[in-house]
mmCIF file with all atom_site columns, C-alpha atoms in Angstrom:
data_model
loop_
_atom_site.group_PDB
_atom_site.id
_atom_site.type_symbol
_atom_site.label_atom_id
_atom_site.label_alt_id
_atom_site.label_comp_id
_atom_site.label_asym_id
_atom_site.label_entity_id
_atom_site.label_seq_id
_atom_site.pdbx_PDB_ins_code
_atom_site.Cartn_x
_atom_site.Cartn_y
_atom_site.Cartn_z
_atom_site.occupancy
_atom_site.B_iso_or_equiv
_atom_site.pdbx_formal_charge
_atom_site.auth_seq_id
_atom_site.auth_comp_id
_atom_site.auth_asym_id
_atom_site.auth_atom_id
_atom_site.pdbx_PDB_model_num
ATOM 1   C CA . MET A 1 1   ? 110.590 128.683 116.901 1.00 0.00 ? 1   MET A CA 1
ATOM 2   C CA . ALA A 1 2   ? 109.644 125.064 117.487 1.00 0.00 ? 2   ALA A CA 1
ATOM 3   C CA . ALA A 1 3   ? 112.490 122.642 118.094 1.00 0.00 ? 3   ALA A CA 1
ATOM 4   C CA . LYS A 1 4   ? 113.311 120.147 115.368 1.00 0.00 ? 4   LYS A CA 1
ATOM 5   C CA . PRO A 1 5   ? 112.112 116.586 115.943 1.00 0.00 ? 5   PRO A CA 1
ATOM 6   C CA . ALA A 1 6   ? 115.179 114.771 117.217 1.00 0.00 ? 6   ALA A CA 1
ATOM 7   C CA . ILE A 1 7   ? 115.085 111.398 115.476 1.00 0.00 ? 7   ILE A CA 1
ATOM 8   C CA . ILE A 1 8   ? 113.352 109.423 112.753 1.00 0.00 ? 8   ILE A CA 1
ATOM 9   C CA . ALA A 1 9   ? 113.738 105.712 112.008 1.00 0.00 ? 9   ALA A CA 1
ATOM 10  C CA . LEU A 1 10  ? 113.700 104.950 108.277 1.00 0.00 ? 10  LEU A CA 1
ATOM 11  C CA . PHE A 1 11  ? 113.388 101.414 106.931 1.00 0.00 ? 11  PHE A CA 1
ATOM 12  C CA . ASP A 1 12  ? 114.013 99.506  103.732 1.00 0.00 ? 12  ASP A CA 1
ATOM 13  C CA . VAL A 1 13  ? 111.291 96.953  102.894 1.00 0.00 ? 13  VAL A CA 1
ATOM 14  C CA . ASP A 1 14  ? 112.646 93.677  101.463 1.00 0.00 ? 14  ASP A CA 1
ATOM 15  C CA . GLY A 1 15  ? 114.917 91.878  103.908 1.00 0.00 ? 15  GLY A CA 1
ATOM 16  C CA . THR A 1 16  ? 114.370 94.557  106.543 1.00 0.00 ? 16  THR A CA 1
ATOM 17  C CA . LEU A 1 17  ? 110.664 94.762  107.387 1.00 0.00 ? 17  LEU A CA 1
ATOM 18  C CA . THR A 1 18  ? 109.699 91.661  105.404 1.00 0.00 ? 18  THR A CA 1
ATOM 19  C CA . ALA A 1 19  ? 111.354 88.613  103.935 1.00 0.00 ? 19  ALA A CA 1
ATOM 20  C CA . PRO A 1 20  ? 112.200 89.411  100.278 1.00 0.00 ? 20  PRO A CA 1
ATOM 21  C CA . ARG A 1 21  ? 108.967 89.854  98.251  1.00 0.00 ? 21  ARG A CA 1
ATOM 22  C CA . LYS A 1 22  ? 106.921 88.452  101.141 1.00 0.00 ? 22  LYS A CA 1
ATOM 23  C CA . GLU A 1 23  ? 104.133 90.028  103.179 1.00 0.00 ? 23  GLU A CA 1
ATOM 24  C CA . VAL A 1 24  ? 104.821 91.637  106.537 1.00 0.00 ? 24  VAL A CA 1
ATOM 25  C CA . THR A 1 25  ? 104.127 89.476  109.577 1.00 0.00 ? 25  THR A CA 1
ATOM 26  C CA . PRO A 1 26  ? 101.593 90.409  112.278 1.00 0.00 ? 26  PRO A CA 1
ATOM 27  C CA . GLN A 1 27  ? 104.515 90.510  114.717 1.00 0.00 ? 27  GLN A CA 1
ATOM 28  C CA . MET A 1 28  ? 106.291 93.193  112.684 1.00 0.00 ? 28  MET A CA 1
ATOM 29  C CA . LEU A 1 29  ? 103.093 95.225  112.255 1.00 0.00 ? 29  LEU A CA 1
ATOM 30  C CA . LYS A 1 30  ? 102.595 95.205  116.013 1.00 0.00 ? 30  LYS A CA 1
ATOM 31  C CA . PHE A 1 31  ? 106.233 96.120  116.610 1.00 0.00 ? 31  PHE A CA 1
ATOM 32  C CA . MET A 1 32  ? 106.131 99.071  114.212 1.00 0.00 ? 32  MET A CA 1
ATOM 33  C CA . LYS A 1 33  ? 102.964 100.336 115.879 1.00 0.00 ? 33  LYS A CA 1
ATOM 34  C CA . GLU A 1 34  ? 104.698 100.318 119.251 1.00 0.00 ? 34  GLU A CA 1
ATOM 35  C CA . LEU A 1 35  ? 107.876 101.860 117.851 1.00 0.00 ? 35  LEU A CA 1
ATOM 36  C CA . ARG A 1 36  ? 105.884 104.709 116.328 1.00 0.00 ? 36  ARG A CA 1
ATOM 37  C CA . LYS A 1 37  ? 104.750 105.708 119.819 1.00 0.00 ? 37  LYS A CA 1
ATOM 38  C CA . VAL A 1 38  ? 108.386 106.418 120.659 1.00 0.00 ? 38  VAL A CA 1
ATOM 39  C CA . VAL A 1 39  ? 109.888 107.775 117.432 1.00 0.00 ? 39  VAL A CA 1
ATOM 40  C CA . PRO A 1 40  ? 108.577 108.859 114.000 1.00 0.00 ? 40  PRO A CA 1
ATOM 41  C CA . ILE A 1 41  ? 108.977 106.071 111.445 1.00 0.00 ? 41  ILE A CA 1
ATOM 42  C CA . GLY A 1 42  ? 109.297 105.977 107.684 1.00 0.00 ? 42  GLY A CA 1
ATOM 43  C CA . VAL A 1 43  ? 109.736 103.405 104.937 1.00 0.00 ? 43  VAL A CA 1
ATOM 44  C CA . VAL A 1 44  ? 111.639 103.750 101.660 1.00 0.00 ? 44  VAL A CA 1
ATOM 45  C CA . GLY A 1 45  ? 111.364 101.121 98.925  1.00 0.00 ? 45  GLY A CA 1
ATOM 46  C CA . GLY A 1 46  ? 112.418 100.856 95.323  1.00 0.00 ? 46  GLY A CA 1
ATOM 47  C CA . SER A 1 47  ? 109.018 99.481  94.310  1.00 0.00 ? 47  SER A CA 1
ATOM 48  C CA . ASP A 1 48  ? 105.930 101.533 93.523  1.00 0.00 ? 48  ASP A CA 1
ATOM 49  C CA . LEU A 1 49  ? 103.246 102.128 96.136  1.00 0.00 ? 49  LEU A CA 1
ATOM 50  C CA . ILE A 1 50  ? 101.115 99.235  94.869  1.00 0.00 ? 50  ILE A CA 1
ATOM 51  C CA . LYS A 1 51  ? 103.876 96.700  95.484  1.00 0.00 ? 51  LYS A CA 1
ATOM 52  C CA . ILE A 1 52  ? 104.863 98.251  98.811  1.00 0.00 ? 52  ILE A CA 1
ATOM 53  C CA . SER A 1 53  ? 101.210 98.041  99.864  1.00 0.00 ? 53  SER A CA 1
ATOM 54  C CA . GLU A 1 54  ? 101.095 94.380  98.852  1.00 0.00 ? 54  GLU A CA 1
ATOM 55  C CA . GLN A 1 55  ? 103.922 93.723  101.288 1.00 0.00 ? 55  GLN A CA 1
ATOM 56  C CA . LEU A 1 56  ? 103.208 96.143  104.136 1.00 0.00 ? 56  LEU A CA 1
ATOM 57  C CA . GLY A 1 57  ? 99.415  96.361  103.903 1.00 0.00 ? 57  GLY A CA 1
ATOM 58  C CA . LYS A 1 58  ? 96.850  98.572  102.204 1.00 0.00 ? 58  LYS A CA 1
ATOM 59  C CA . THR A 1 59  ? 96.964  101.081 105.068 1.00 0.00 ? 59  THR A CA 1
ATOM 60  C CA . VAL A 1 60  ? 100.732 101.581 104.759 1.00 0.00 ? 60  VAL A CA 1
ATOM 61  C CA . ILE A 1 61  ? 100.618 105.344 104.110 1.00 0.00 ? 61  ILE A CA 1
ATOM 62  C CA . GLY A 1 62  ? 98.705  105.734 107.348 1.00 0.00 ? 62  GLY A CA 1
ATOM 63  C CA . ASP A 1 63  ? 100.817 103.273 109.324 1.00 0.00 ? 63  ASP A CA 1
ATOM 64  C CA . TYR A 1 64  ? 104.030 105.272 108.838 1.00 0.00 ? 64  TYR A CA 1
ATOM 65  C CA . ASP A 1 65  ? 104.780 108.967 109.248 1.00 0.00 ? 65  ASP A CA 1
ATOM 66  C CA . TYR A 1 66  ? 106.591 108.927 105.886 1.00 0.00 ? 66  TYR A CA 1
ATOM 67  C CA . VAL A 1 67  ? 106.279 106.502 102.975 1.00 0.00 ? 67  VAL A CA 1
ATOM 68  C CA . PHE A 1 68  ? 108.711 106.828 100.092 1.00 0.00 ? 68  PHE A CA 1
ATOM 69  C CA . ALA A 1 69  ? 107.883 104.710 97.044  1.00 0.00 ? 69  ALA A CA 1
ATOM 70  C CA . GLU A 1 70  ? 110.279 104.390 94.100  1.00 0.00 ? 70  GLU A CA 1
ATOM 71  C CA . ASN A 1 71  ? 113.191 105.503 96.311  1.00 0.00 ? 71  ASN A CA 1
ATOM 72  C CA . GLY A 1 72  ? 111.326 108.643 97.337  1.00 0.00 ? 72  GLY A CA 1
ATOM 73  C CA . LEU A 1 73  ? 110.362 109.810 93.879  1.00 0.00 ? 73  LEU A CA 1
ATOM 74  C CA . VAL A 1 74  ? 106.782 109.378 95.100  1.00 0.00 ? 74  VAL A CA 1
ATOM 75  C CA . ALA A 1 75  ? 106.541 110.652 98.672  1.00 0.00 ? 75  ALA A CA 1
ATOM 76  C CA . TYR A 1 76  ? 103.840 110.643 101.354 1.00 0.00 ? 76  TYR A CA 1
ATOM 77  C CA . LYS A 1 77  ? 103.712 112.310 104.765 1.00 0.00 ? 77  LYS A CA 1
ATOM 78  C CA . ASP A 1 78  ? 100.953 111.646 107.286 1.00 0.00 ? 78  ASP A CA 1
ATOM 79  C CA . GLY A 1 79  ? 98.945  109.849 104.610 1.00 0.00 ? 79  GLY A CA 1
ATOM 80  C CA . ALA A 1 80  ? 99.088  112.670 102.038 1.00 0.00 ? 80  ALA A CA 1
ATOM 81  C CA . GLU A 1 81  ? 101.195 112.940 98.878  1.00 0.00 ? 81  GLU A CA 1
ATOM 82  C CA . ILE A 1 82  ? 103.935 115.557 99.279  1.00 0.00 ? 82  ILE A CA 1
ATOM 83  C CA . GLY A 1 83  ? 106.060 115.020 96.178  1.00 0.00 ? 83  GLY A CA 1
ATOM 84  C CA . ILE A 1 84  ? 106.296 113.212 92.871  1.00 0.00 ? 84  ILE A CA 1
ATOM 85  C CA . MET A 1 85  ? 108.940 113.052 90.160  1.00 0.00 ? 85  MET A CA 1
ATOM 86  C CA . SER A 1 86  ? 108.063 111.807 86.677  1.00 0.00 ? 86  SER A CA 1
ATOM 87  C CA . LEU A 1 87  ? 110.746 110.004 84.696  1.00 0.00 ? 87  LEU A CA 1
ATOM 88  C CA . LYS A 1 88  ? 108.799 110.641 81.503  1.00 0.00 ? 88  LYS A CA 1
ATOM 89  C CA . ASN A 1 89  ? 108.788 114.394 82.087  1.00 0.00 ? 89  ASN A CA 1
ATOM 90  C CA . HIS A 1 90  ? 112.431 114.350 83.155  1.00 0.00 ? 90  HIS A CA 1
ATOM 91  C CA . LEU A 1 91  ? 113.743 112.513 80.085  1.00 0.00 ? 91  LEU A CA 1
ATOM 92  C CA . GLY A 1 92  ? 111.107 113.195 77.456  1.00 0.00 ? 92  GLY A CA 1
ATOM 93  C CA . GLU A 1 93  ? 109.254 110.582 75.421  1.00 0.00 ? 93  GLU A CA 1
ATOM 94  C CA . GLU A 1 94  ? 111.876 110.256 72.655  1.00 0.00 ? 94  GLU A CA 1
ATOM 95  C CA . LYS A 1 95  ? 114.822 109.628 74.994  1.00 0.00 ? 95  LYS A CA 1
ATOM 96  C CA . LEU A 1 96  ? 112.720 107.247 77.035  1.00 0.00 ? 96  LEU A CA 1
ATOM 97  C CA . LYS A 1 97  ? 111.709 105.263 73.952  1.00 0.00 ? 97  LYS A CA 1
ATOM 98  C CA . GLU A 1 98  ? 115.305 105.183 72.716  1.00 0.00 ? 98  GLU A CA 1
ATOM 99  C CA . PHE A 1 99  ? 116.495 103.784 76.035  1.00 0.00 ? 99  PHE A CA 1
ATOM 100 C CA . ILE A 1 100 ? 113.745 101.140 76.217  1.00 0.00 ? 100 ILE A CA 1
ATOM 101 C CA . ASN A 1 101 ? 114.427 99.990  72.644  1.00 0.00 ? 101 ASN A CA 1
ATOM 102 C CA . PHE A 1 102 ? 118.157 99.697  73.343  1.00 0.00 ? 102 PHE A CA 1
ATOM 103 C CA . THR A 1 103 ? 117.569 97.811  76.594  1.00 0.00 ? 103 THR A CA 1
ATOM 104 C CA . LEU A 1 104 ? 115.172 95.275  75.063  1.00 0.00 ? 104 LEU A CA 1
ATOM 105 C CA . LYS A 1 105 ? 117.623 94.565  72.229  1.00 0.00 ? 105 LYS A CA 1
ATOM 106 C CA . TYR A 1 106 ? 120.451 94.190  74.728  1.00 0.00 ? 106 TYR A CA 1
ATOM 107 C CA . ILE A 1 107 ? 118.482 91.779  76.940  1.00 0.00 ? 107 ILE A CA 1
ATOM 108 C CA . ALA A 1 108 ? 117.474 89.726  73.897  1.00 0.00 ? 108 ALA A CA 1
ATOM 109 C CA . ASP A 1 109 ? 121.143 88.955  73.214  1.00 0.00 ? 109 ASP A CA 1
ATOM 110 C CA . LEU A 1 110 ? 122.046 88.112  76.817  1.00 0.00 ? 110 LEU A CA 1
ATOM 111 C CA . ASP A 1 111 ? 122.946 84.477  77.485  1.00 0.00 ? 111 ASP A CA 1
ATOM 112 C CA . ILE A 1 112 ? 121.664 83.937  81.034  1.00 0.00 ? 112 ILE A CA 1
ATOM 113 C CA . PRO A 1 113 ? 120.332 80.775  82.757  1.00 0.00 ? 113 PRO A CA 1
ATOM 114 C CA . ILE A 1 114 ? 116.616 81.590  82.379  1.00 0.00 ? 114 ILE A CA 1
ATOM 115 C CA . LYS A 1 115 ? 114.307 84.261  80.961  1.00 0.00 ? 115 LYS A CA 1
ATOM 116 C CA . ARG A 1 116 ? 110.629 84.698  81.686  1.00 0.00 ? 116 ARG A CA 1
ATOM 117 C CA . GLY A 1 117 ? 108.743 87.910  80.948  1.00 0.00 ? 117 GLY A CA 1
ATOM 118 C CA . THR A 1 118 ? 108.221 91.602  81.819  1.00 0.00 ? 118 THR A CA 1
ATOM 119 C CA . PHE A 1 119 ? 111.826 92.613  81.332  1.00 0.00 ? 119 PHE A CA 1
ATOM 120 C CA . ILE A 1 120 ? 111.099 96.319  81.749  1.00 0.00 ? 120 ILE A CA 1
ATOM 121 C CA . GLU A 1 121 ? 108.645 97.699  84.280  1.00 0.00 ? 121 GLU A CA 1
ATOM 122 C CA . PHE A 1 122 ? 107.788 101.368 83.781  1.00 0.00 ? 122 PHE A CA 1
ATOM 123 C CA . ARG A 1 123 ? 107.251 103.177 87.054  1.00 0.00 ? 123 ARG A CA 1
ATOM 124 C CA . ASN A 1 124 ? 106.435 106.797 87.623  1.00 0.00 ? 124 ASN A CA 1
ATOM 125 C CA . GLY A 1 125 ? 109.935 107.599 88.789  1.00 0.00 ? 125 GLY A CA 1
ATOM 126 C CA . MET A 1 126 ? 112.110 104.813 87.409  1.00 0.00 ? 126 MET A CA 1
ATOM 127 C CA . LEU A 1 127 ? 112.497 101.949 84.988  1.00 0.00 ? 127 LEU A CA 1
ATOM 128 C CA . ASN A 1 128 ? 113.008 98.547  86.586  1.00 0.00 ? 128 ASN A CA 1
ATOM 129 C CA . VAL A 1 129 ? 115.133 96.541  84.162  1.00 0.00 ? 129 VAL A CA 1
ATOM 130 C CA . SER A 1 130 ? 115.177 92.808  84.885  1.00 0.00 ? 130 SER A CA 1
ATOM 131 C CA . PRO A 1 131 ? 117.180 90.559  82.519  1.00 0.00 ? 131 PRO A CA 1
ATOM 132 C CA . ILE A 1 132 ? 115.485 87.445  83.931  1.00 0.00 ? 132 ILE A CA 1
ATOM 133 C CA . GLY A 1 133 ? 112.029 89.049  83.769  1.00 0.00 ? 133 GLY A CA 1
ATOM 134 C CA . ARG A 1 134 ? 109.807 90.047  86.694  1.00 0.00 ? 134 ARG A CA 1
ATOM 135 C CA . ASN A 1 135 ? 107.396 87.194  85.903  1.00 0.00 ? 135 ASN A CA 1
ATOM 136 C CA . CYS A 1 136 ? 109.840 84.694  87.350  1.00 0.00 ? 136 CYS A CA 1
ATOM 137 C CA . SER A 1 137 ? 109.006 82.711  90.463  1.00 0.00 ? 137 SER A CA 1
ATOM 138 C CA . GLN A 1 138 ? 110.588 83.498  93.840  1.00 0.00 ? 138 GLN A CA 1
ATOM 139 C CA . GLU A 1 139 ? 112.745 80.375  93.520  1.00 0.00 ? 139 GLU A CA 1
ATOM 140 C CA . GLU A 1 140 ? 113.967 81.484  90.091  1.00 0.00 ? 140 GLU A CA 1
ATOM 141 C CA . ARG A 1 141 ? 114.559 84.990  91.452  1.00 0.00 ? 141 ARG A CA 1
ATOM 142 C CA . ASP A 1 142 ? 116.680 83.599  94.291  1.00 0.00 ? 142 ASP A CA 1
ATOM 143 C CA . GLU A 1 143 ? 118.719 81.489  91.880  1.00 0.00 ? 143 GLU A CA 1
ATOM 144 C CA . PHE A 1 144 ? 119.292 84.437  89.559  1.00 0.00 ? 144 PHE A CA 1
ATOM 145 C CA . GLU A 1 145 ? 120.404 86.627  92.478  1.00 0.00 ? 145 GLU A CA 1
ATOM 146 C CA . LYS A 1 146 ? 123.298 84.210  93.002  1.00 0.00 ? 146 LYS A CA 1
ATOM 147 C CA . TYR A 1 147 ? 124.171 84.643  89.320  1.00 0.00 ? 147 TYR A CA 1
ATOM 148 C CA . ASP A 1 148 ? 123.943 88.430  89.137  1.00 0.00 ? 148 ASP A CA 1
ATOM 149 C CA . LYS A 1 149 ? 124.233 90.943  91.997  1.00 0.00 ? 149 LYS A CA 1
ATOM 150 C CA . VAL A 1 150 ? 123.343 93.984  89.833  1.00 0.00 ? 150 VAL A CA 1
ATOM 151 C CA . PHE A 1 151 ? 120.378 96.122  90.983  1.00 0.00 ? 151 PHE A CA 1
ATOM 152 C CA . PRO A 1 152 ? 118.348 98.615  88.902  1.00 0.00 ? 152 PRO A CA 1
ATOM 153 C CA . ARG A 1 153 ? 120.058 101.964 88.542  1.00 0.00 ? 153 ARG A CA 1
ATOM 154 C CA . GLY A 1 154 ? 118.384 105.333 88.770  1.00 0.00 ? 154 GLY A CA 1
ATOM 155 C CA . TRP A 1 155 ? 117.696 107.833 91.465  1.00 0.00 ? 155 TRP A CA 1
ATOM 156 C CA . ASP A 1 156 ? 118.890 105.979 94.575  1.00 0.00 ? 156 ASP A CA 1
ATOM 157 C CA . LYS A 1 157 ? 117.289 106.017 98.028  1.00 0.00 ? 157 LYS A CA 1
ATOM 158 C CA . THR A 1 158 ? 119.102 109.178 99.105  1.00 0.00 ? 158 THR A CA 1
ATOM 159 C CA . TYR A 1 159 ? 116.502 111.035 97.014  1.00 0.00 ? 159 TYR A CA 1
ATOM 160 C CA . CYS A 1 160 ? 114.020 110.707 99.891  1.00 0.00 ? 160 CYS A CA 1
ATOM 161 C CA . LEU A 1 161 ? 116.289 112.537 102.331 1.00 0.00 ? 161 LEU A CA 1
ATOM 162 C CA . ARG A 1 162 ? 115.226 115.926 100.946 1.00 0.00 ? 162 ARG A CA 1
ATOM 163 C CA . TYR A 1 163 ? 111.915 115.403 102.724 1.00 0.00 ? 163 TYR A CA 1
ATOM 164 C CA . LEU A 1 164 ? 113.563 114.694 106.077 1.00 0.00 ? 164 LEU A CA 1
ATOM 165 C CA . GLU A 1 165 ? 115.735 117.774 106.511 1.00 0.00 ? 165 GLU A CA 1
ATOM 166 C CA . ALA A 1 166 ? 113.796 118.807 109.626 1.00 0.00 ? 166 ALA A CA 1
ATOM 167 C CA . PHE A 1 167 ? 115.238 115.875 111.585 1.00 0.00 ? 167 PHE A CA 1
ATOM 168 C CA . ASN A 1 168 ? 118.488 116.043 113.517 1.00 0.00 ? 168 ASN A CA 1
ATOM 169 C CA . GLU A 1 169 ? 119.085 112.306 113.214 1.00 0.00 ? 169 GLU A CA 1
ATOM 170 C CA . ILE A 1 170 ? 117.955 109.921 110.490 1.00 0.00 ? 170 ILE A CA 1
ATOM 171 C CA . HIS A 1 171 ? 118.520 106.281 111.410 1.00 0.00 ? 171 HIS A CA 1
ATOM 172 C CA . PHE A 1 172 ? 118.358 104.082 108.310 1.00 0.00 ? 172 PHE A CA 1
ATOM 173 C CA . PHE A 1 173 ? 117.936 100.306 108.517 1.00 0.00 ? 173 PHE A CA 1
ATOM 174 C CA . GLY A 1 174 ? 118.608 98.118  105.496 1.00 0.00 ? 174 GLY A CA 1
ATOM 175 C CA . ASP A 1 175 ? 119.967 94.711  104.516 1.00 0.00 ? 175 ASP A CA 1
ATOM 176 C CA . LYS A 1 176 ? 121.732 95.475  101.212 1.00 0.00 ? 176 LYS A CA 1
ATOM 177 C CA . THR A 1 177 ? 124.082 98.087  102.658 1.00 0.00 ? 177 THR A CA 1
ATOM 178 C CA . PHE A 1 178 ? 127.199 96.667  100.978 1.00 0.00 ? 178 PHE A CA 1
ATOM 179 C CA . GLU A 1 179 ? 128.758 98.594  98.099  1.00 0.00 ? 179 GLU A CA 1
ATOM 180 C CA . GLY A 1 180 ? 126.668 97.803  95.022  1.00 0.00 ? 180 GLY A CA 1
ATOM 181 C CA . GLY A 1 181 ? 123.587 97.005  97.094  1.00 0.00 ? 181 GLY A CA 1
ATOM 182 C CA . ASN A 1 182 ? 120.503 99.158  96.686  1.00 0.00 ? 182 ASN A CA 1
ATOM 183 C CA . ASP A 1 183 ? 120.724 100.393 100.291 1.00 0.00 ? 183 ASP A CA 1
ATOM 184 C CA . TYR A 1 184 ? 124.380 101.394 100.065 1.00 0.00 ? 184 TYR A CA 1
ATOM 185 C CA . GLU A 1 185 ? 124.072 105.057 99.083  1.00 0.00 ? 185 GLU A CA 1
ATOM 186 C CA . ILE A 1 186 ? 121.600 105.994 101.809 1.00 0.00 ? 186 ILE A CA 1
ATOM 187 C CA . PHE A 1 187 ? 123.416 103.799 104.352 1.00 0.00 ? 187 PHE A CA 1
ATOM 188 C CA . ALA A 1 188 ? 126.723 105.523 103.613 1.00 0.00 ? 188 ALA A CA 1
ATOM 189 C CA . SER A 1 189 ? 125.283 109.047 103.361 1.00 0.00 ? 189 SER A CA 1
ATOM 190 C CA . GLU A 1 190 ? 126.651 111.600 105.809 1.00 0.00 ? 190 GLU A CA 1
ATOM 191 C CA . LYS A 1 191 ? 123.025 112.604 106.434 1.00 0.00 ? 191 LYS A CA 1
ATOM 192 C CA . THR A 1 192 ? 122.101 109.239 107.978 1.00 0.00 ? 192 THR A CA 1
ATOM 193 C CA . ILE A 1 193 ? 123.169 106.905 110.749 1.00 0.00 ? 193 ILE A CA 1
ATOM 194 C CA . GLY A 1 194 ? 123.240 103.579 108.940 1.00 0.00 ? 194 GLY A CA 1
ATOM 195 C CA . HIS A 1 195 ? 122.384 100.196 110.436 1.00 0.00 ? 195 HIS A CA 1
ATOM 196 C CA . THR A 1 196 ? 122.867 96.877  108.652 1.00 0.00 ? 196 THR A CA 1
ATOM 197 C CA . VAL A 1 197 ? 120.265 94.209  109.418 1.00 0.00 ? 197 VAL A CA 1
ATOM 198 C CA . THR A 1 198 ? 120.156 90.560  108.433 1.00 0.00 ? 198 THR A CA 1
ATOM 199 C CA . SER A 1 199 ? 116.419 89.901  108.739 1.00 0.00 ? 199 SER A CA 1
ATOM 200 C CA . PRO A 1 200 ? 113.140 91.421  109.981 1.00 0.00 ? 200 PRO A CA 1
ATOM 201 C CA . GLU A 1 201 ? 113.838 89.786  113.338 1.00 0.00 ? 201 GLU A CA 1
ATOM 202 C CA . ASP A 1 202 ? 117.219 91.517  113.490 1.00 0.00 ? 202 ASP A CA 1
ATOM 203 C CA . THR A 1 203 ? 115.510 94.811  112.629 1.00 0.00 ? 203 THR A CA 1
ATOM 204 C CA . MET A 1 204 ? 113.213 94.457  115.623 1.00 0.00 ? 204 MET A CA 1
ATOM 205 C CA . LYS A 1 205 ? 116.134 93.481  117.848 1.00 0.00 ? 205 LYS A CA 1
ATOM 206 C CA . GLN A 1 206 ? 118.260 96.481  116.849 1.00 0.00 ? 206 GLN A CA 1
ATOM 207 C CA . CYS A 1 207 ? 115.364 98.942  117.118 1.00 0.00 ? 207 CYS A CA 1
ATOM 208 C CA . THR A 1 208 ? 114.516 97.631  120.560 1.00 0.00 ? 208 THR A CA 1
ATOM 209 C CA . GLU A 1 209 ? 118.095 98.248  121.699 1.00 0.00 ? 209 GLU A CA 1
ATOM 210 C CA . ILE A 1 210 ? 118.355 101.692 120.093 1.00 0.00 ? 210 ILE A CA 1
ATOM 211 C CA . PHE A 1 211 ? 114.920 103.184 120.724 1.00 0.00 ? 211 PHE A CA 1
ATOM 212 C CA . LEU A 1 212 ? 112.682 101.146 123.008 1.00 0.00 ? 212 LEU A CA 1
ATOM 213 C CA . ASN A 1 213 ? 115.135 100.300 125.760 1.00 0.00 ? 213 ASN A CA 1
ATOM 214 C CA . LYS A 1 214 ? 116.021 103.983 126.057 1.00 0.00 ? 214 LYS A CA 1
ATOM 215 C CA . ALA A 1 215 ? 112.340 104.875 126.313 1.00 0.00 ? 215 ALA A CA 1
ATOM 216 C CA . ASN A 1 216 ? 111.773 102.517 129.246 1.00 0.00 ? 216 ASN A CA 1
#
């Protein structure tokens, strides 16, 4: 029987591999390419594959050993789809419509600093509910984040771990690892070794110390 792969490095996107909602830098792309020579790498993001690709590049599913979009509800391994969970099939159309109607009415009555548009984004595996609206600018998004620290609820990032059971160690790197942050559950999971990062530069620094220095 073949031995289990020892370690995988799993990364959040926003604030970890890229600045929030920004594109990955050439420096990070080069670093990930070198890291992959030493250890399998994966990425898990709350966004759908289209948005992850906008940040990490169109070749993202080939650049990482594992890519988990929508917290792992849409999963890829070695460039091929290995799993998908449909929220519509899970809830049913009537329950889904009931929830969306309730949410839109609730948001309409909220008194918050600004509102823009696209308050609900339907994804294959989750609903992204944004009281400010996803059509806001990055500046408006940053201002609203100071006002409200709530993140969209649903299947959290631990969902992707079912695809990584072959690994003895799963190192997860994320920036929102505090309780209530969208990296908290996977960071705190007994199945992972969690690492808190403060920026993409910090991610590279920690990975160098953990993986690359040992390889040299």
